[in-house]
Coordinates of C-alpha atoms in Angstrom, one line a residue:
X27 CA 0.1 0.2 0.2
X28 CA 3.0 2.8 1.1
X29 CA 4.7 2.2 -2.6
X30 CA 1.2 2.5 -3.9
X31 CA 0.9 6.2 -2.4
X32 CA 5.1 7.1 -2.8
X33 CA 4.2 6.5 -6.5
X34 CA 0.9 9.0 -6.6
X35 CA 3.3 11.4 -4.7
X36 CA 6.3 10.8 -7.5
X37 CA 3.9 11.5 -10.1
X38 CA 2.2 14.0 -9.0
X39 CA 5.0 15.9 -7.8
X40 CA 7.2 15.9 -10.8
X41 CA 4.4 16.9 -12.9
X42 CA 5.9 20.5 -11.9
X43 CA 9.1 20.0 -13.9
X44 CA 7.1 18.3 -17.2
X45 CA 6.8 20.6 -19.4
X46 CA 3.0 20.9 -21.3
X47 CA 2.5 18.2 -23.6
X48 CA 2.3 20.0 -27.5
X49 CA -1.1 19.1 -28.9
X50 CA 0.0 17.0 -31.6
X51 CA 2.0 15.0 -28.9
X52 CA -1.6 14.6 -27.0
X53 CA -3.3 13.2 -29.7
X54 CA -5.6 16.3 -29.6
X55 CA -7.4 18.5 -32.2
X56 CA -8.0 22.5 -31.6
X57 CA -10.5 24.1 -33.7
X58 CA -11.9 26.9 -31.6
X59 CA -11.9 29.5 -33.4
X60 CA -9.4 32.2 -32.6
X61 CA -10.8 35.3 -34.9
X62 CA -11.5 38.4 -32.6
X63 CA -11.1 37.1 -29.3
X64 CA -8.5 37.1 -26.9
X65 CA -6.0 34.1 -26.8
X66 CA -5.3 32.1 -23.6
X67 CA -2.7 28.8 -24.8
X68 CA 0.6 28.1 -23.5
X69 CA 0.5 31.3 -21.3
X70 CA 4.4 31.5 -19.2
X71 CA 4.4 31.0 -15.5
X72 CA 2.9 34.0 -14.2
X73 CA 4.6 33.0 -10.5
X74 CA 1.9 35.1 -8.3
X75 CA 3.1 35.4 -4.8
X76 CA 1.2 35.9 -1.7
X77 CA 0.7 39.5 -0.9
X78 CA 1.1 38.9 2.7
X79 CA 3.7 36.0 2.3
X80 CA 1.2 33.6 3.0
X81 CA -1.6 31.4 2.7
X82 CA -4.0 32.2 5.3
X83 CA -7.5 29.6 6.0
X84 CA -10.4 31.9 5.7
X85 CA -11.8 31.7 8.6
X86 CA -15.8 29.9 9.3
X87 CA -18.4 32.5 8.9
X88 CA -21.3 31.5 11.1
X89 CA -24.8 31.5 8.8
X90 CA -22.8 31.7 5.3
X91 CA -21.6 28.7 3.7
X92 CA -18.0 27.6 3.1
X93 CA -18.6 26.7 -1.0
X94 CA -20.8 29.4 -2.0
X95 CA -21.2 32.1 0.1
X96 CA -24.9 32.5 1.1
X97 CA -26.2 31.8 3.5
X98 CA -27.3 28.6 5.7
X99 CA -28.1 27.3 8.7
X100 CA -25.8 27.9 11.7
X101 CA -25.9 24.3 12.7
X102 CA -26.4 22.5 9.8
X103 CA -23.7 19.4 9.4
X104 CA -21.0 20.4 7.3
X105 CA -20.0 16.9 5.0
X106 CA -20.0 18.2 1.0
X107 CA -19.6 15.2 -1.1
X108 CA -18.4 14.6 -4.2
X109 CA -19.7 12.9 -7.1
X110 CA -18.4 11.4 -10.5
X111 CA -20.9 12.5 -12.5
X112 CA -20.8 11.2 -16.8
X113 CA -20.3 13.8 -19.9
X114 CA -21.3 11.2 -22.7
X115 CA -21.9 12.9 -26.0
X116 CA -25.1 13.6 -27.0
X117 CA -27.4 15.2 -29.5
X118 CA -30.4 17.6 -29.9
X119 CA -31.7 19.8 -32.3
X120 CA -31.0 23.5 -31.6
X121 CA -32.4 26.3 -34.2
X122 CA -34.0 22.9 -36.3
X123 CA -30.4 22.1 -36.6
X124 CA -29.4 18.2 -34.4
X125 CA -25.7 19.3 -32.3
X126 CA -24.3 16.6 -31.1
X127 CA -21.6 17.8 -27.9
X128 CA -20.9 15.7 -24.5
X129 CA -23.6 16.6 -22.1
X130 CA -26.6 17.2 -23.5
X131 CA -30.0 16.0 -24.8
X132 CA -31.1 12.1 -23.1
X133 CA -27.2 12.3 -21.8
X134 CA -27.3 15.1 -19.8
X135 CA -27.0 14.7 -15.8
X136 CA -29.5 15.4 -13.5
X137 CA -29.5 17.0 -10.0
X138 CA -26.7 19.3 -11.2
X139 CA -29.2 21.6 -10.2
X140 CA -28.0 21.5 -6.0
X141 CA -24.3 21.5 -6.7
X142 CA -22.5 24.4 -5.1
X143 CA -19.8 23.7 -7.1
X144 CA -18.7 22.3 -11.1
X145 CA -15.4 20.3 -11.5
X146 CA -14.7 18.9 -15.2
X147 CA -11.3 17.5 -15.8
X148 CA -9.4 15.2 -18.4
X149 CA -10.7 11.6 -18.5
X150 CA -9.0 11.0 -22.2
X151 CA -6.0 12.1 -23.5
X152 CA -7.5 13.1 -26.9
X153 CA -9.7 15.7 -24.9
X154 CA -13.0 14.2 -23.5
X155 CA -13.7 15.1 -20.2
X156 CA -15.7 13.6 -16.5
X157 CA -17.0 16.0 -14.7
X158 CA -17.7 16.2 -10.7
X159 CA -20.5 17.8 -8.9
X160 CA -19.5 18.8 -5.2
X161 CA -23.0 19.3 -2.6
X162 CA -22.7 20.9 0.5
X163 CA -25.0 23.5 1.1
X164 CA -28.2 21.6 -0.5
X165 CA -28.0 19.1 2.6
X166 CA -29.9 21.9 4.5
X167 CA -32.5 21.1 2.5
X168 CA -32.9 17.5 2.2
X169 CA -31.1 17.1 -1.3
X170 CA -30.7 15.7 -4.0
X171 CA -32.8 12.5 -3.4
X172 CA -31.4 12.1 -7.1
X173 CA -27.9 12.0 -8.2
X174 CA -26.1 11.2 -11.5
X175 CA -25.3 9.1 -13.9
X176 CA -22.7 8.4 -11.5
X177 CA -19.3 7.3 -13.5
X178 CA -15.6 6.2 -12.1
X179 CA -12.8 7.9 -10.5
X180 CA -9.3 9.1 -11.4
X181 CA -5.9 10.0 -9.4
X182 CA -7.3 13.4 -9.5
X183 CA -11.1 13.0 -8.0
X184 CA -8.9 10.5 -5.6
X185 CA -6.5 14.1 -4.7
X186 CA -9.9 16.4 -4.7
X187 CA -11.8 13.8 -2.4
X188 CA -8.4 14.9 -0.1
X189 CA -8.9 18.9 -0.1
X190 CA -12.3 18.5 0.3
X191 CA -12.4 15.6 3.5
X192 CA -15.7 15.2 2.8
X193 CA -17.5 12.0 1.4
X194 CA -16.9 10.5 -2.7
X195 CA -19.2 8.8 -4.9
X196 CA -18.8 6.7 -7.7
X197 CA -18.6 4.0 -9.6
X198 CA -15.1 1.7 -10.4
X199 CA -12.0 3.1 -11.9
X200 CA -8.8 1.5 -12.7
X201 CA -7.3 -1.3 -11.1
X202 CA -3.9 -2.1 -11.9
X203 CA -1.6 -2.1 -9.4
X204 CA 0.6 1.1 -10.1
X205 CA -3.5 2.9 -11.2
X206 CA -6.0 1.1 -8.3
X207 CA -7.9 3.8 -7.5
X208 CA -9.2 2.2 -3.9
X209 CA -5.6 1.3 -3.4
X210 CA -5.2 5.1 -2.5
X211 CA -8.1 6.0 -1.1
X212 CA -7.5 2.8 1.6
X213 CA -3.7 3.9 1.9
X214 CA -4.7 8.1 1.9
X215 CA -7.3 6.7 5.3
X216 CA -10.5 7.8 3.3
X217 CA -12.2 3.8 3.4
X218 CA -11.0 3.3 6.9
X219 CA -13.0 7.2 7.9
X220 CA -16.0 5.7 5.8
X221 CA -16.0 8.5 3.2
X222 CA -15.9 6.2 0.3
X223 CA -18.6 4.9 -1.7
X224 CA -17.9 2.1 -5.0
X225 CA -21.6 1.6 -6.1
X226 CA -19.8 -1.2 -7.9
X227 CA -18.9 -2.8 -4.9
X228 CA -22.6 -4.7 -4.7
X229 CA -23.8 -2.3 -0.9
X230 CA -25.7 0.4 -0.8
X231 CA -28.8 -1.1 -2.6
X232 CA -31.5 0.8 -0.8
X233 CA -29.4 3.9 -1.9
X234 CA -28.8 3.5 -5.6
X235 CA -30.3 2.1 -9.3
X236 CA -30.1 1.4 -12.7
X237 CA -32.1 4.4 -14.5
X238 CA -34.7 2.4 -16.8
X239 CA -34.3 4.0 -20.5
X240 CA -30.8 5.7 -20.1
X241 CA -28.2 4.0 -22.2
X242 CA -26.2 1.7 -19.4
X243 CA -23.2 2.2 -18.0
X244 CA -24.3 6.2 -18.2
X245 CA -27.7 5.2 -15.7
X246 CA -26.4 4.7 -12.6
X247 CA -28.4 7.1 -9.9
X248 CA -28.0 7.5 -6.1
X249 CA -29.6 8.7 -3.2
X250 CA -27.1 11.5 -1.8
X251 CA -28.5 12.3 0.8
X252 CA -29.0 8.4 2.1
X253 CA -25.0 7.8 1.1
X254 CA -24.0 11.0 3.1
X255 CA -25.9 9.4 6.2
X256 CA -24.3 6.7 5.4
X257 CA -20.6 8.5 6.8
X258 CA -19.9 7.6 10.3
X259 CA -20.9 10.3 13.0
X260 CA -16.8 10.6 14.0
X261 CA -15.4 11.6 11.1
X262 CA -15.4 15.2 10.6
X263 CA -14.4 17.4 7.6
X264 CA -12.4 20.6 8.1
X265 CA -14.0 23.7 6.6
X266 CA -11.7 26.1 4.4
X267 CA -13.9 28.3 3.3
X268 CA -13.2 30.8 0.0
X269 CA -13.9 34.4 0.5
X270 CA -16.5 36.3 -1.0
X271 CA -17.6 39.4 -1.7
X272 CA -21.2 40.5 -2.5
X273 CA -19.6 43.5 -5.2
X274 CA -16.7 42.2 -7.2
X275 CA -13.5 44.3 -6.2
X276 CA -12.6 43.2 -9.9
X277 CA -14.3 45.9 -12.1
X278 CA -11.6 49.2 -13.4
X279 CA -8.3 48.2 -14.9
X280 CA -10.1 44.2 -15.1
X281 CA -10.9 43.2 -19.4
X282 CA -14.7 42.7 -20.2
X283 CA -15.2 38.7 -20.4
X284 CA -19.2 38.2 -21.6
X285 CA -17.8 35.3 -23.3
X286 CA -15.8 32.1 -22.4
X287 CA -14.2 29.3 -24.8
X288 CA -12.7 26.1 -23.6
X289 CA -11.4 24.1 -26.1
X290 CA -10.2 20.4 -24.8
X291 CA -9.0 18.6 -28.0
X292 CA -12.4 17.1 -29.1
X293 CA -14.8 18.9 -31.0
X294 CA -17.6 17.1 -29.4
X295 CA -16.0 18.7 -25.5
X296 CA -15.9 22.7 -26.6
X297 CA -17.6 24.4 -24.3
X298 CA -19.2 28.3 -23.5
X299 CA -19.9 30.6 -21.4
X300 CA -22.1 33.7 -21.4
X301 CA -22.7 36.3 -19.5
X302 CA -25.5 37.2 -18.3
X303 CA -25.9 40.6 -16.8
X304 CA -29.4 41.3 -16.2
X305 CA -29.2 38.7 -13.3
X306 CA -24.7 38.7 -12.7
X307 CA -24.1 34.9 -13.9
X308 CA -22.2 32.8 -16.9
X309 CA -24.6 30.3 -18.5
X310 CA -22.7 27.2 -19.4
X311 CA -23.6 25.7 -23.7
X312 CA -21.9 22.5 -24.5
X313 CA -21.0 23.0 -28.4
X314 CA -24.2 25.4 -29.4
X315 CA -26.9 23.5 -26.8
X316 CA -27.3 25.4 -24.0
X317 CA -25.7 23.3 -20.6
X318 CA -29.1 21.1 -18.3
X319 CA -29.4 19.7 -15.9
X320 CA -32.8 17.7 -15.3
X321 CA -34.4 17.5 -11.9
X322 CA -34.1 13.8 -11.4
X323 CA -33.4 10.2 -12.5
X324 CA -36.8 9.6 -12.7
X325 CA -38.3 13.4 -14.2
X326 CA -36.4 13.8 -17.0
X327 CA -38.8 15.9 -19.2
X328 CA -37.9 19.7 -20.5
X329 CA -40.4 20.9 -18.1
X330 CA -37.6 19.7 -14.9
X331 CA -34.6 20.7 -16.2
X332 CA -32.7 24.0 -16.0
X333 CA -29.6 25.5 -17.4
X334 CA -26.2 25.2 -15.4
X335 CA -25.5 28.5 -14.6
X336 CA -22.6 30.1 -12.7
X337 CA -21.2 33.2 -10.7
X338 CA -18.0 32.7 -10.9
X339 CA -15.9 30.4 -13.6
X340 CA -12.1 29.7 -12.9
X341 CA -10.0 27.7 -15.3
X342 CA -7.0 25.9 -13.1
X343 CA -4.4 25.5 -15.1
X344 CA -3.0 22.0 -14.2
X345 CA -0.3 19.4 -16.3
X346 CA -1.0 15.6 -16.6
X347 CA 0.5 12.2 -17.3
X348 CA -0.6 9.3 -18.1
X349 CA 0.1 5.9 -15.6
X350 CA 2.2 3.2 -18.3
X351 CA 1.2 5.8 -21.7
X352 CA -2.1 4.6 -21.0
X353 CA -4.7 7.3 -23.0
X354 CA -8.0 6.5 -20.0
X355 CA -5.7 6.7 -17.3
X356 CA -4.3 10.4 -16.7
X357 CA -2.6 11.9 -13.6
X358 CA -3.5 14.9 -13.1
X359 CA -1.1 17.8 -10.9
X360 CA -3.5 19.0 -8.1
X361 CA -0.8 19.5 -6.0
X362 CA 1.2 22.5 -6.6
X363 CA 0.7 26.0 -8.3
X364 CA 0.2 27.3 -11.3
X365 CA -1.6 30.1 -13.4
X366 CA -5.6 30.4 -13.1
X367 CA -7.9 32.2 -15.5
X368 CA -11.2 33.8 -12.9
X369 CA -13.6 35.1 -14.4
X370 CA -16.4 37.2 -12.1
X371 CA -18.8 39.4 -12.8
X372 CA -17.9 39.8 -16.7
X373 CA -14.8 40.7 -16.5
X374 CA -11.1 38.6 -16.5
X375 CA -8.9 38.5 -13.5
X376 CA -5.5 36.4 -14.9
X377 CA -4.9 34.8 -11.5
X378 CA -2.1 32.0 -10.1
X379 CA -3.7 28.4 -7.5
X380 CA -1.6 26.8 -4.7
X381 CA -2.0 23.9 -3.3
X382 CA 0.9 23.0 -0.4
X383 CA 0.3 19.5 -0.4
X384 CA -2.5 16.6 -0.8
X385 CA -4.1 18.5 2.7
X386 CA -3.9 21.3 1.5
X387 CA -6.9 23.7 0.4
X388 CA -6.1 25.2 -3.0
X389 CA -6.1 29.0 -2.6
X390 CA -6.8 30.7 -6.0
X391 CA -4.7 34.6 -5.9
X392 CA -5.8 37.4 -7.6
X393 CA -3.0 39.4 -10.2
X394 CA -2.5 41.0 -6.6
X395 CA -1.8 38.4 -4.8
X396 CA -4.5 38.4 -3.1
X397 CA -6.7 35.9 -2.6
X398 CA -9.8 35.9 -5.0
X399 CA -13.0 37.1 -3.9
X400 CA -16.0 35.7 -5.6
X401 CA -19.2 36.7 -6.0
X402 CA -22.0 34.4 -3.9
X403 CA -23.1 31.8 -5.5
X404 CA -22.2 28.6 -7.8
X405 CA -18.6 27.9 -9.0
X406 CA -17.3 26.3 -11.4
X407 CA -13.2 25.1 -11.6
X408 CA -11.8 23.3 -14.6
X409 CA -8.6 21.2 -14.6
X410 CA -7.4 23.3 -17.7
X411 CA -3.9 21.5 -19.0
X412 CA -1.3 24.6 -19.9
X413 CA -1.9 23.4 -23.7
X414 CA -5.7 23.9 -24.0
X415 CA -7.1 26.4 -26.1
X416 CA -9.2 28.9 -23.7
X417 CA -10.4 32.4 -25.7
X418 CA -12.5 35.7 -24.3
X419 CA -14.0 38.2 -25.9
X420 CA -16.1 41.0 -24.4
X421 CA -19.1 40.5 -27.0
X422 CA -21.9 39.4 -25.5
X423 CA -23.6 36.0 -27.3

C-alpha cells in the first residue's frame, strides 16, 4: 500500500517539472476559432506570490456557506459530498439543426442544480472530460435525492476528495497495481473514515439504482442524502472557506469578458460560458446547446430541466501525465501551483493557484497576490491543461 501512495506522490510532484505536451503529442485537435478573441494558451508561469507572504485559511463565518458564500443554517453539519458524473456525447435540435456535444439531450446529468461547485477535468488524452459535482448547501433542505449518471474515478478525483475531506461517490475505476483507485483511497485513510462509496461494490442497494430508458453504463442513479447518512458521525471534514464579496472588486482595470470558450482538444467537448448581465451569471453551453440538468433521474422531461449557470468561472491550469502512457489513466497535478484564468462579474482576472500538500485546500490568487474574492453563488472550476485552448471576448452572445 505504501508503495502505491509513494507512486502517487511522485507522479503528482514530478509534474511540476514536466513540460506540457504539445497538442499533436497529446493526440488532441484544437478546433476553436481564435479570430476576434483574446487567446490564452501555453501562457508563461505568472509566478504570483501571496501579497502578505502567507497562505492563510479563511475563518469560518457563522451563517455563511464556505462553498458558496450564501446564507446557511448555523446548525448545518458540514460534510460535503463529491459525485463523479459522466459526460458522454449526446444530441439535440437547436434552431432546427442537430447538435452533437458532451452532456446534452438524453445524456444530460440530473441533480446538478443542487451542486455548489462543478469541476471538469481530462478523462482521455484526446480531450474527453469527466464532471464532478460537489454538494454542501442543499443538504440542509434534504436534497439531492437523485444524482447521476455516476461513473468511475481517476487519480485526480482521489486528490480532490483529500482536498475537501468529505465523501465521494463513484462507480469503479482503474484497478492496476500502479493506478488502483480503491487502494489509493485506502492508503490515504479515506476508506477507514467511511467516506468512499463505490457503487459497484454490491452495497448501498437502497440508495442506488439503474435508470430504465437511459443507455448503460451512463444510467447509475444515487440518493445522495441517503448515502451521506452512512458517513460515520465520528468523521469530520474541516472547513476551508472561499473568500466572498457581495460587490466584485474586479471592475476598474480588468478587461470585459462576456464570452468564455474552452477547447479541451476534442470537437464534441468544446464548451462556452455566456455572461448574463441582468443576473450576474455565466450560462454554460456544450457546443451550441445549453448545458442542462434534469430535476431527477425519473423526471428527465423538458419541463423539469434547467440550464446550469455560475457566479464564478475558474480555469485552473494543471498538467497531466498518463500512467504507462495509457490514454485513459490521467494523472492530474492538483498539488503545486500554476496559472489560473478567472472570470467574475463579466471581467477577466489573470490569477494563480497554490496547493501546498495533498491535505491542503487550493487557494486562488488574483493578479495582485490577494486571495480571489468570489461572488456568492455557484462556481465552475476547470482542471485545464496549459496547452489547451481558452479564449474570451467582451462581446455578448
